[in-house]
Amino acid sequence: MSNEIILTEVALRDGSHAISHQYTVEQVRSIVQSLNDAMIPYIEVSHGDGLGGSSLQYGLSKVDEMKLIEAAVSVSNFSKIAVLLIPGIGTIEDLKEAKKLGAKMARVATHVTEADISKQHIETAKELGMEAVGFLMMSHMAPVETLVEQAKLMENYGADIVYVVDSAGALLPHEVKERIRALRQTLEVDIGFHGHNNLSVAMGNTLAAIEEGATRIDGSVRCLGAGAGNTQTEVLVAVLDKMGISTGVDLYKLMDMAEEIVAPILPKPQEINRDSLTLGYAGVYSSFLLHANRAAKRFSVDSRDILIELGRQKIVGGQEDMIIDVAAGLANK
Amino acid sequence: MSNEIILTEVALRDGSHAISHQYTVEQVRSIVQSLNDAMIPYIEVSHGDGLGGSSLQYGLSKVDEMKLIEAAVSVSNFSKIAVLLIPGIGTIEDLKEAKKLGAKMARVATHVTEADISKQHIETAKELGMEAVGFLMMSHMAPVETLVEQAKLMENYGADIVYVVDSAGALLPHEVKERIRALRQTLEVDIGFHGHNNLSVAMGNTLAAIEEGATRIDGSVRCLGAGAGNTQTEVLVAVLDKMGISTGVDLYKLMDMAEEIVAPILPKPQEINRDSLTLGYAGVYSSFLLHANRAAKRFSVDSRDILIELGRQKIVGGQEDMIIDVAAGLANK
């Protein structure tokens, strides 16, 4: 267990989902300024689905993310600005533009079994002089050995850090432990963890990851993230402080900005409700929910049964047509 | 780790704090009925501070708790109704009355270092033919050895179960583990855990307790409890189900009642905000908050510094006069 953890705040990227990608320049400026004051080392700014995510399919951003990145860079003299890039949604050109605007870290995200599509993007990030992170999404969907292989690919492409990403909030502490432990035994680079709170264990999982040697952790102030939100950053800083682990972050300043700047922006608080719990329990992306609800009505089945079956079949984003098949199958039973 | 966990739902006792003790007979009836349908084994019904808690000091109940207990008993043919009793607030007479109305379990709660005041009440509960639980509140305030001694006292008085109670939501998973492990090595009776979510680890702590052999767990649907609320029952049932641990509870029914019956009652969602985080970080009772805020204004100090100092000095309920002393001391520094 390291006595120093380096945090990345994701409220301005993952949290973008929670506010339907409606961040304004003023909001980004005031959030980044206060995070910078609180000495948060990295702040991720992008559409919820990464650079280039603004679209009818993923949700249109209110403001061009490049403008938001520019605003973030302009008010942060301590915090480094990071961007998320999902190859296939974002492009190399997007990455170059973000770099030109002052972004210092590129987080290249792929499904846990598809690390090979990150090669070009990780290499480009390094050529541009950025820190490069490999971000293995839906990590609960692959066996530990596969996760390790995929992480190794990202390390080989030049990633400085590889993250275990629990996109659906479906992992439990003992599962996080075995994943981080296996990576720790195999990789040379730093290991990170990104949790979601759908099963109320974002913090428990984060502590489990740290116990096994993860040193890079994502959090979002006031849980501002997809599903039930992420590991709550200001709470994590308090917990790590109690454990004698340093983050370099000013706890009071972070608590104050969470309460005074972020909470008022939230359209609704990040509770674990029936929907977000179902997503974590089923282990599927939150984007499936609406489709599953529609199919449930059409075939008179419980949408939870659909989502659980989708999770069992390891259906991922892009395979939304399977939702009707699964619903029809359940109705025939 | 047991493959069977017995749950007690505390939304109608600890959750009473979250709604300022304003439960109506109709609300209790509909909540108990739906918990009973979902096969929750035990449901605690009492004022937030236990039997006899309705007072100007602790908050007046809207409806006499005996009426609420009677209503609960009248609609539960599966779930057993439990009551909480803090000696000094509630009396033996209150316990007898609750038993007469059909309560089957008495949970006798004391500060973690004051188990000796539970003797008469635990013995009476047993004489009345009730299950008796020893409930060691603010467990984070005592060293492990003291906790074990105090738990042993309760066991000797006849308690069927002894609970580690993290009243302030101040414990971390590794601290829960060492406490449950030590109790497991010493006690013959079942061990329980009651968590609060102020540091976002209610679920993480609960899983840590179960890993070390706790078999009785408290939860509250939709986190309805003091501070940031308790371990969220419907989420816990889902998590245990994923782990192959049986609770006997119908997950979908519990999710539905949480969403449709409990959520609409909540005056505000159970987020971790600046106040509840401060309480968990400081390790003090939520009742200190108002006093600390007043003292902070009067002496121009940060109320968080007051609360942290109170926690350091292990100040407990009844010692509220210390708050002014601490504030004045901080102002003089």
XYZ file of C-alpha atoms in Angstrom:
666
model
C 0.000 0.000 0.000
C 1.456 3.336 -1.053
C 1.395 6.271 1.359
C 0.749 8.638 -1.521
C -2.184 8.564 -3.915
C -2.563 10.721 -7.010
C -6.147 11.737 -7.743
C -7.932 12.546 -10.971
C -11.213 14.440 -10.661
C -13.745 13.280 -13.254
C -16.795 15.442 -12.453
C -16.184 17.415 -15.648
C -16.109 14.281 -17.813
C -17.950 11.333 -16.203
C -20.084 13.893 -14.374
C -21.096 15.294 -17.720
C -23.459 12.293 -18.015
C -25.191 13.357 -14.798
C -26.039 16.755 -16.243
C -26.738 15.531 -19.811
C -23.550 17.194 -21.121
C -24.892 20.681 -20.414
C -21.790 22.217 -18.796
C -21.252 25.886 -19.534
C -17.910 27.665 -19.815
C -18.695 29.538 -16.586
C -19.406 26.338 -14.669
C -16.246 24.659 -15.915
C -14.197 27.715 -15.085
C -15.524 27.973 -11.544
C -15.240 24.229 -10.860
C -11.691 23.991 -12.227
C -10.612 27.122 -10.391
C -11.800 25.737 -7.074
C -10.362 22.268 -7.740
C -7.079 23.941 -8.639
C -7.212 25.898 -5.361
C -7.792 22.645 -3.497
C -4.676 21.209 -5.201
C -6.305 18.402 -7.167
C -3.476 17.039 -9.376
C -5.508 16.079 -12.478
C -8.878 17.240 -13.763
C -10.495 15.430 -16.663
C -12.541 17.579 -19.048
C -14.355 16.013 -22.020
C -17.785 14.947 -23.184
C -19.057 12.090 -20.966
C -18.165 9.643 -23.736
C -14.836 11.277 -24.366
C -13.566 13.610 -27.071
C -15.941 13.705 -30.012
C -18.778 12.248 -27.938
C -21.134 15.136 -28.625
C -23.636 13.561 -31.028
C -27.269 12.571 -31.270
C -26.302 9.052 -30.251
C -24.339 9.951 -27.092
C -25.962 13.270 -26.284
C -25.138 16.705 -27.632
C -22.898 18.927 -25.533
C -24.221 22.383 -24.762
C -20.757 23.841 -25.371
C -18.012 22.465 -27.629
C -15.721 20.465 -25.346
C -12.650 22.196 -26.823
C -13.998 25.478 -25.461
C -14.440 23.801 -22.062
C -10.900 22.414 -22.158
C -9.578 25.848 -23.072
C -11.490 27.407 -20.176
C -10.195 24.752 -17.786
C -6.581 25.253 -18.849
C -6.921 29.023 -18.506
C -7.711 28.849 -14.769
C -5.476 26.011 -13.604
C -1.894 26.789 -12.724
C -1.526 23.721 -10.516
C -3.961 21.059 -11.742
C -3.187 19.365 -15.043
C -6.056 18.953 -17.483
C -6.724 15.435 -18.753
C -8.944 14.302 -21.613
C -10.685 11.002 -22.273
C -10.572 9.445 -25.705
C -12.481 6.354 -26.792
C -11.034 5.252 -30.149
C -13.932 5.049 -32.582
C -15.702 7.981 -30.934
C -12.786 10.406 -30.679
C -9.947 10.755 -33.170
C -6.242 11.496 -33.234
C -7.144 14.959 -34.539
C -9.293 15.601 -31.439
C -6.365 14.589 -29.280
C -3.996 16.919 -31.093
C -6.420 19.795 -30.708
C -6.829 19.142 -26.983
C -3.057 19.000 -26.593
C -2.711 22.302 -28.428
C -5.178 23.853 -25.999
C -3.058 22.715 -23.055
C -4.279 19.244 -22.066
C -1.429 17.315 -20.442
C -2.839 13.812 -20.028
C -4.605 11.535 -22.533
C -6.716 8.743 -21.132
C -7.336 6.225 -23.919
C -10.326 4.047 -23.109
C -11.361 0.732 -24.635
C -13.591 -2.157 -23.689
C -11.635 -4.490 -21.414
C -11.049 -7.015 -24.228
C -10.149 -4.493 -26.923
C -6.930 -2.872 -25.769
C -5.426 -3.423 -29.213
C -7.421 -0.517 -30.642
C -5.645 1.884 -28.248
C -2.183 1.437 -29.769
C -2.191 4.329 -32.200
C -3.782 6.724 -29.719
C -1.458 5.901 -26.844
C 1.549 6.212 -29.140
C 0.312 9.546 -30.475
C -0.246 10.848 -26.947
C 3.350 9.984 -26.067
C 4.661 11.577 -29.287
C 2.730 14.720 -28.385
C 4.523 14.742 -25.030
C 1.422 13.910 -23.019
C 1.096 11.457 -20.171
C -0.782 8.453 -21.514
C -3.255 6.359 -19.565
C -4.777 3.062 -20.676
C -8.339 2.826 -19.415
C -9.882 -0.674 -19.442
C -13.633 -0.170 -19.262
C -16.177 -2.757 -18.037
C -13.348 -4.583 -16.288
C -15.846 -6.876 -14.547
C -16.610 -8.531 -17.897
C -13.251 -10.235 -18.404
C -11.527 -12.940 -16.400
C -8.492 -11.728 -14.467
C -6.015 -13.303 -16.923
C -7.607 -11.501 -19.868
C -7.535 -8.212 -17.993
C -3.839 -8.695 -17.302
C -3.071 -9.497 -20.964
C -4.969 -6.459 -22.142
C -3.287 -4.196 -19.593
C 0.077 -5.531 -20.710
C -0.759 -4.506 -24.278
C -1.428 -0.949 -23.149
C 1.805 -0.897 -21.188
C 3.646 -2.098 -24.272
C 2.077 0.666 -26.385
C 3.637 3.165 -23.967
C 0.933 3.845 -21.394
C 2.375 5.399 -18.231
C -0.567 4.167 -16.169
C -3.211 1.476 -16.668
C -6.612 1.744 -15.007
C -9.078 -0.913 -13.961
C -12.388 0.755 -14.796
C -15.555 -0.525 -13.164
C -17.828 1.254 -15.640
C -21.036 -0.437 -14.520
C -20.285 -0.314 -10.802
C -20.519 -4.100 -10.802
C -17.311 -5.168 -9.076
C -17.090 -6.098 -5.395
C -14.057 -5.466 -3.153
C -12.701 -9.019 -3.320
C -12.924 -8.878 -7.131
C -11.111 -5.540 -7.261
C -8.397 -6.943 -5.025
C -7.667 -9.937 -7.219
C -7.565 -7.734 -10.324
C -5.224 -5.106 -8.901
C -3.030 -7.764 -7.302
C -2.652 -9.600 -10.613
C -1.783 -6.369 -12.439
C 0.664 -5.368 -9.720
C 2.481 -8.671 -10.203
C 2.723 -8.225 -13.970
C 2.984 -4.546 -14.892
C 5.842 -2.113 -14.383
C 3.689 0.993 -14.709
C 1.396 2.588 -12.158
C -2.054 1.095 -11.683
C -5.251 3.081 -11.304
C -8.829 2.381 -10.295
C -12.027 4.100 -11.430
C -15.160 3.049 -9.526
C -18.887 3.583 -9.793
C -21.248 3.467 -6.852
C -24.197 1.458 -8.197
C -23.643 -1.254 -5.591
C -22.606 1.267 -2.919
C -19.026 -0.011 -2.922
C -17.212 2.662 -4.951
C -15.321 3.665 -1.789
C -14.921 0.102 -0.518
C -13.546 -0.928 -3.918
C -11.237 2.069 -4.038
C -9.775 1.216 -0.641
C -9.396 -2.403 -1.743
C -7.531 -1.217 -4.855
C -5.224 0.985 -2.797
C -4.566 -1.860 -0.361
C -3.326 -3.941 -3.292
C -1.097 -1.229 -4.668
C -3.130 1.041 -6.929
C -1.707 4.563 -6.726
C -3.899 6.468 -9.198
C -7.525 6.933 -8.234
C -10.454 8.633 -9.931
C -13.112 10.424 -7.948
C -15.913 12.841 -8.583
C -16.965 15.557 -6.190
C -20.480 14.954 -4.940
C -20.488 11.648 -6.902
C -21.059 13.524 -10.141
C -20.824 10.662 -12.639
C -22.783 8.158 -14.716
C -25.069 5.640 -13.021
C -24.977 6.190 -9.256
C -21.860 8.298 -9.715
C -18.218 7.717 -8.839
C -16.133 7.415 -5.710
C -16.873 10.722 -3.971
C -13.611 12.684 -4.135
C -13.987 14.856 -1.032
C -14.927 11.798 1.026
C -11.973 9.855 -0.366
C -9.582 12.640 0.595
C -10.982 12.558 4.147
C -10.741 8.769 4.361
C -7.178 8.673 3.041
C -6.227 11.412 5.464
C -7.558 9.272 8.336
C -5.411 6.408 7.020
C -2.288 8.551 6.909
C -2.176 8.443 3.116
C -1.263 11.706 1.449
C -3.114 13.166 -1.532
C -1.763 16.705 -1.286
C -5.353 17.936 -1.502
C -6.791 20.642 0.789
C -9.739 18.797 2.356
C -11.677 21.810 3.610
C -11.406 23.646 0.291
C -12.577 20.555 -1.551
C -15.518 20.056 0.843
C -16.467 23.697 0.421
C -16.408 23.654 -3.367
C -18.400 20.391 -3.412
C -21.078 21.979 -1.242
C -21.111 25.481 -2.664
C -20.202 25.085 -6.333
C -20.973 21.524 -7.416
C -24.070 20.571 -5.388
C -26.112 23.509 -6.740
C -25.410 22.404 -10.335
C -26.693 18.850 -9.839
C -30.188 18.492 -11.298
C -30.836 15.678 -8.827
C -28.692 14.088 -6.118
C -26.715 10.961 -6.893
C -28.753 8.403 -4.964
C -28.719 4.682 -5.602
C -32.227 4.188 -6.922
C -33.931 1.214 -8.521
C -32.443 1.921 -11.929
C -28.834 2.482 -10.904
C -28.919 -0.514 -8.561
C -30.251 -2.675 -11.388
C -27.416 -1.556 -13.671
C -24.760 -2.465 -11.103
C -26.431 -5.743 -10.244
C -26.751 -6.670 -13.933
C -23.345 -5.264 -14.835
C -24.436 -3.339 -17.932
C -24.014 0.185 -19.278
C -26.513 2.821 -18.195
C -27.323 3.517 -21.854
C -29.146 0.147 -21.948
C -31.737 1.277 -19.437
C -34.031 3.221 -21.720
C -33.992 0.499 -24.380
C -34.676 -2.184 -21.780
C -37.597 -0.213 -20.337
C -39.141 0.130 -23.801
C -38.653 -3.553 -24.592
C -40.078 -4.493 -21.173
C -43.325 -2.673 -21.966
C -43.560 -4.104 -25.440
C -43.085 -7.719 -24.315
C -44.640 -7.405 -20.828
C -41.546 -8.569 -18.989
C -39.633 -6.993 -16.075
C -36.914 -4.692 -17.438
C -34.635 -5.963 -14.657
C -34.815 -9.470 -16.071
C -33.803 -8.099 -19.467
C -30.830 -6.194 -18.063
C -29.667 -9.137 -15.963
C -29.816 -11.405 -19.006
C -27.887 -8.825 -21.072
C -25.227 -8.773 -18.367
C -25.090 -12.558 -18.337
C -24.550 -12.565 -22.100
C -21.898 -9.835 -21.723
C -23.641 -7.593 -24.238
C -21.806 -4.282 -24.675
C -22.415 -0.849 -26.185
C -23.156 -1.112 -29.898
C -25.139 -4.336 -29.482
C -28.363 -2.599 -28.452
C -30.323 -4.640 -31.025
C -29.814 -7.643 -28.729
C -32.120 -6.021 -26.189
C -35.223 -6.827 -28.248
C -34.031 -10.394 -28.792
C -33.495 -10.905 -25.083
C -36.878 -9.395 -24.205
C -38.654 -11.541 -26.769
C -36.829 -14.605 -25.456
C -37.914 -13.870 -21.881
C -41.510 -13.315 -23.000
C -41.553 -16.725 -24.696
C -40.405 -18.527 -21.562
C -17.824 -16.141 6.196
C -21.362 -17.426 6.643
C -23.484 -18.199 3.583
C -26.546 -16.874 5.370
C -27.074 -13.384 6.747
C -30.015 -12.273 8.873
C -31.070 -8.687 8.225
C -32.699 -6.100 10.459
C -34.323 -3.150 8.716
C -33.862 0.076 10.685
C -35.596 2.668 8.465
C -38.415 2.878 11.015
C -36.033 3.561 13.905
C -32.699 5.027 12.738
C -34.566 6.436 9.738
C -36.821 8.287 12.113
C -33.950 10.776 12.559
C -34.011 11.474 8.818
C -37.647 12.530 8.955
C -37.481 14.271 12.351
C -39.534 11.504 13.998
C -42.649 12.392 11.993
C -43.747 8.898 10.957
C -47.491 8.409 10.744
C -49.381 5.188 11.467
C -50.244 4.933 7.752
C -46.607 5.242 6.696
C -45.447 2.642 9.206
C -48.212 0.286 8.163
C -47.410 0.557 4.469
C -43.646 0.283 4.971
C -43.907 -2.720 7.308
C -46.412 -4.439 5.060
C -44.118 -4.155 2.072
C -41.012 -5.176 4.067
C -42.985 -8.155 5.349
C -43.937 -9.059 1.764
C -40.257 -8.849 0.816
C -39.468 -11.301 3.660
C -37.277 -9.030 5.777
C -36.695 -11.036 8.990
C -36.595 -8.176 11.530
C -37.970 -4.643 11.415
C -37.002 -2.180 14.131
C -39.671 0.340 15.113
C -38.948 2.989 17.782
C -38.137 6.660 18.150
C -34.731 7.392 16.573
C -33.210 7.458 20.061
C -35.072 4.342 21.107
C -38.113 3.789 23.306
C -38.954 6.885 25.314
C -36.887 9.079 23.002
C -39.760 11.399 22.138
C -38.858 14.554 24.070
C -37.872 18.152 23.535
C -34.233 17.116 23.863
C -34.264 14.300 21.297
C -37.173 15.464 19.156
C -40.876 14.869 19.660
C -42.469 12.023 17.721
C -45.518 12.908 15.680
C -47.188 9.682 16.812
C -46.626 7.757 20.062
C -44.126 5.005 19.163
C -46.307 2.402 20.917
C -49.012 3.146 18.362
C -46.422 2.688 15.594
C -45.242 -0.604 17.076
C -48.843 -1.786 17.329
C -49.446 -0.839 13.681
C -46.252 -2.624 12.623
C -47.166 -5.807 14.479
C -50.662 -5.765 13.008
C -49.405 -6.042 9.411
C -46.425 -8.391 9.782
C -47.040 -12.098 9.786
C -43.488 -12.926 8.731
C -41.211 -10.118 9.897
C -40.542 -9.842 13.623
C -40.754 -6.387 15.149
C -37.724 -5.212 17.128
C -37.380 -2.209 19.432
C -34.346 -0.199 20.458
C -33.830 0.739 24.087
C -31.115 3.033 25.382
C -31.054 2.642 29.190
C -31.452 6.137 30.648
C -33.743 7.205 27.803
C -36.091 4.215 27.722
C -37.233 2.192 30.722
C -38.082 -1.387 31.631
C -41.735 -0.327 31.585
C -41.408 0.822 27.961
C -39.929 -2.543 27.095
C -42.768 -4.409 28.793
C -45.322 -2.347 26.939
C -43.614 -2.974 23.580
C -43.496 -6.694 24.333
C -47.190 -6.670 25.204
C -47.897 -5.065 21.811
C -46.047 -7.875 20.064
C -42.383 -6.796 19.777
C -40.188 -9.890 19.653
C -36.664 -8.491 19.854
C -35.132 -5.988 22.286
C -31.969 -4.212 21.171
C -30.338 -2.701 24.253
C -27.922 0.045 23.273
C -25.154 1.638 25.323
C -22.038 3.657 24.638
C -19.234 1.260 23.752
C -17.643 1.609 27.204
C -20.855 1.378 29.239
C -22.178 -2.105 28.623
C -22.690 -2.547 32.372
C -25.816 -0.380 32.290
C -27.473 -2.885 29.925
C -27.591 -5.743 32.458
C -31.060 -5.198 33.872
C -32.588 -4.491 30.463
C -31.062 -7.489 28.713
C -32.121 -9.725 31.599
C -35.658 -8.348 31.519
C -35.869 -8.866 27.764
C -34.918 -12.515 28.242
C -37.406 -12.932 31.110
C -40.079 -11.510 28.840
C -39.215 -14.179 26.279
C -37.744 -11.716 23.783
C -34.571 -12.096 21.753
C -32.004 -9.770 23.304
C -29.364 -7.841 21.392
C -26.473 -5.912 22.928
C -25.773 -2.836 20.804
C -22.379 -1.190 21.372
C -22.689 2.341 20.007
C -19.792 4.567 18.881
C -17.624 1.453 18.606
C -14.858 3.456 16.967
C -14.196 5.241 20.268
C -12.819 2.254 22.176
C -9.714 0.170 21.581
C -10.435 -3.340 20.326
C -9.697 -4.942 23.728
C -12.219 -2.692 25.471
C -14.830 -3.445 22.843
C -14.296 -7.163 23.402
C -14.590 -6.831 27.209
C -17.780 -4.818 26.885
C -19.272 -7.269 24.382
C -18.414 -10.120 26.746
C -20.389 -8.355 29.500
C -23.457 -8.205 27.266
C -23.055 -11.857 26.376
C -22.846 -12.713 30.071
C -26.038 -10.751 30.770
C -27.795 -13.048 28.313
C -27.629 -11.211 24.979
C -28.256 -13.560 22.062
C -26.399 -11.271 19.668
C -23.870 -8.462 20.139
C -23.543 -5.687 17.568
C -20.628 -3.482 16.648
C -22.351 -0.156 16.012
C -20.561 2.494 13.968
C -22.891 5.274 15.086
C -20.846 8.103 13.624
C -19.933 6.336 10.397
C -16.295 6.749 11.406
C -14.883 3.243 11.026
C -12.959 2.046 7.973
C -13.019 -1.516 6.607
C -9.717 -2.582 8.170
C -10.926 -1.307 11.553
C -14.218 -3.177 11.230
C -12.328 -6.337 10.348
C -10.111 -6.262 13.407
C -13.109 -5.615 15.677
C -15.295 -8.393 14.286
C -12.358 -10.801 14.209
C -11.551 -10.139 17.870
C -15.191 -10.613 18.870
C -15.460 -13.789 16.795
C -12.493 -15.209 18.677
C -13.998 -14.403 22.078
C -17.794 -14.587 21.966
C -20.071 -17.588 21.629
C -23.077 -15.599 20.447
C -23.807 -14.192 17.017
C -22.128 -10.951 16.008
C -23.814 -8.100 14.210
C -22.750 -4.915 12.441
C -24.605 -1.613 12.078
C -22.964 0.890 9.756
C -23.432 4.517 8.769
C -22.392 5.956 5.423
C -20.755 9.255 6.399
C -17.429 8.134 4.912
C -19.117 6.264 2.065
C -18.027 2.896 3.445
C -21.210 1.585 5.058
C -21.343 -1.152 2.423
C -17.576 -1.717 2.387
C -17.603 -2.027 6.183
C -20.588 -4.365 6.104
C -18.840 -6.678 3.639
C -15.702 -6.542 5.789
C -17.788 -7.518 8.846
C -19.395 -10.417 6.985
C -15.993 -11.574 5.738
C -14.868 -11.845 9.368
C -17.938 -13.752 10.508
C -20.685 -11.257 11.375
C -24.055 -12.870 10.583
C -26.501 -10.167 11.669
C -26.560 -6.979 9.641
C -28.574 -3.776 9.876
C -29.636 -1.879 6.815
C -32.054 0.854 5.915
C -33.937 1.050 2.650
C -32.883 4.099 0.662
C -30.263 4.827 3.383
C -32.969 6.193 5.686
C -30.952 6.809 8.842
C -29.082 9.406 10.899
C -26.093 11.241 9.400
C -25.564 10.067 5.816
C -27.822 7.091 6.548
C -27.129 3.389 6.945
C -26.025 0.535 4.727
C -28.678 0.581 2.005
C -30.708 -2.601 2.522
C -31.895 -3.226 -1.027
C -28.349 -2.737 -2.328
C -26.976 -5.075 0.338
C -29.449 -7.794 -0.651
C -28.318 -7.440 -4.281
C -24.629 -7.538 -3.332
C -25.034 -10.582 -1.083
C -26.995 -12.314 -3.797
C -24.092 -11.723 -6.213
C -21.790 -13.260 -3.584
C -23.983 -16.337 -3.200
C -24.954 -15.374 0.348
C -28.597 -15.954 1.206
C -30.774 -13.407 3.013
C -34.149 -14.950 2.192
C -35.264 -11.506 1.003
C -37.141 -10.923 -2.270
C -34.847 -8.455 -4.028
C -37.317 -7.090 -6.590
C -40.025 -6.515 -3.970
C -37.548 -4.713 -1.755
C -36.293 -2.551 -4.649
C -39.872 -1.703 -5.554
C -40.908 -0.687 -2.040
C -37.728 1.397 -1.667
C -38.550 3.258 -4.862
C -42.313 3.537 -4.563
C -42.995 3.711 -0.824
C -39.863 4.923 0.956
C -38.284 7.370 -1.511
C -41.413 9.572 -1.692
C -41.390 9.955 2.129
C -37.816 11.229 2.302
C -37.752 15.009 2.744
C -34.341 15.076 1.084
C -32.108 12.337 -0.357
C -29.395 10.824 1.818
C -26.339 12.365 0.205
C -22.949 12.694 1.822
C -22.759 16.446 2.176
C -20.303 18.686 3.986
C -22.002 18.172 7.335
C -22.360 14.410 7.262
C -18.819 13.983 5.950
C -17.511 16.169 8.764
C -19.335 14.039 11.356
C -17.830 10.818 10.017
C -14.372 12.343 9.682
C -14.527 13.735 13.213
C -16.263 10.643 14.626
C -18.944 12.475 16.610
C -22.709 12.263 16.954
C -24.851 14.213 14.515
C -26.530 15.974 17.428
C -23.274 17.933 17.948
C -23.583 19.645 14.600
C -26.037 22.387 15.485
C -24.175 23.237 18.702
C -20.843 23.308 16.877
C -22.218 25.581 14.167
C -23.489 28.006 16.803
C -20.219 27.960 18.708
C -18.294 28.428 15.444
C -20.179 31.649 14.725
C -19.767 32.931 18.262
C -16.008 32.349 18.386
C -15.253 32.853 14.670
C -13.702 29.438 14.186
C -14.425 26.707 11.624
C -17.101 24.354 12.980
C -15.179 21.466 11.444
C -12.211 22.223 13.678
C -14.539 22.126 16.680
C -16.053 18.796 15.696
C -12.669 17.228 14.947
C -11.357 18.347 18.335
C -14.488 16.957 20.047
C -13.850 13.639 18.331
C -10.212 13.692 19.397
C -11.289 14.239 23.012
C -13.886 11.447 22.629
C -16.703 13.707 23.789
C -20.054 11.893 23.807
C -23.747 12.737 24.037
C -24.556 14.493 27.318
C -21.292 16.449 27.256
C -22.552 19.153 24.913
C -21.274 21.866 27.285
C -17.754 20.882 26.182
C -18.501 22.282 22.738
C -18.226 25.868 23.955
C -15.005 25.071 25.808
C -13.470 23.548 22.717
C -14.562 26.474 20.510
C -13.173 28.999 22.976
C -9.926 27.045 23.159
C -9.572 27.046 19.374
C -10.314 30.782 19.223
C -7.524 31.476 21.733
C -4.936 29.600 19.693
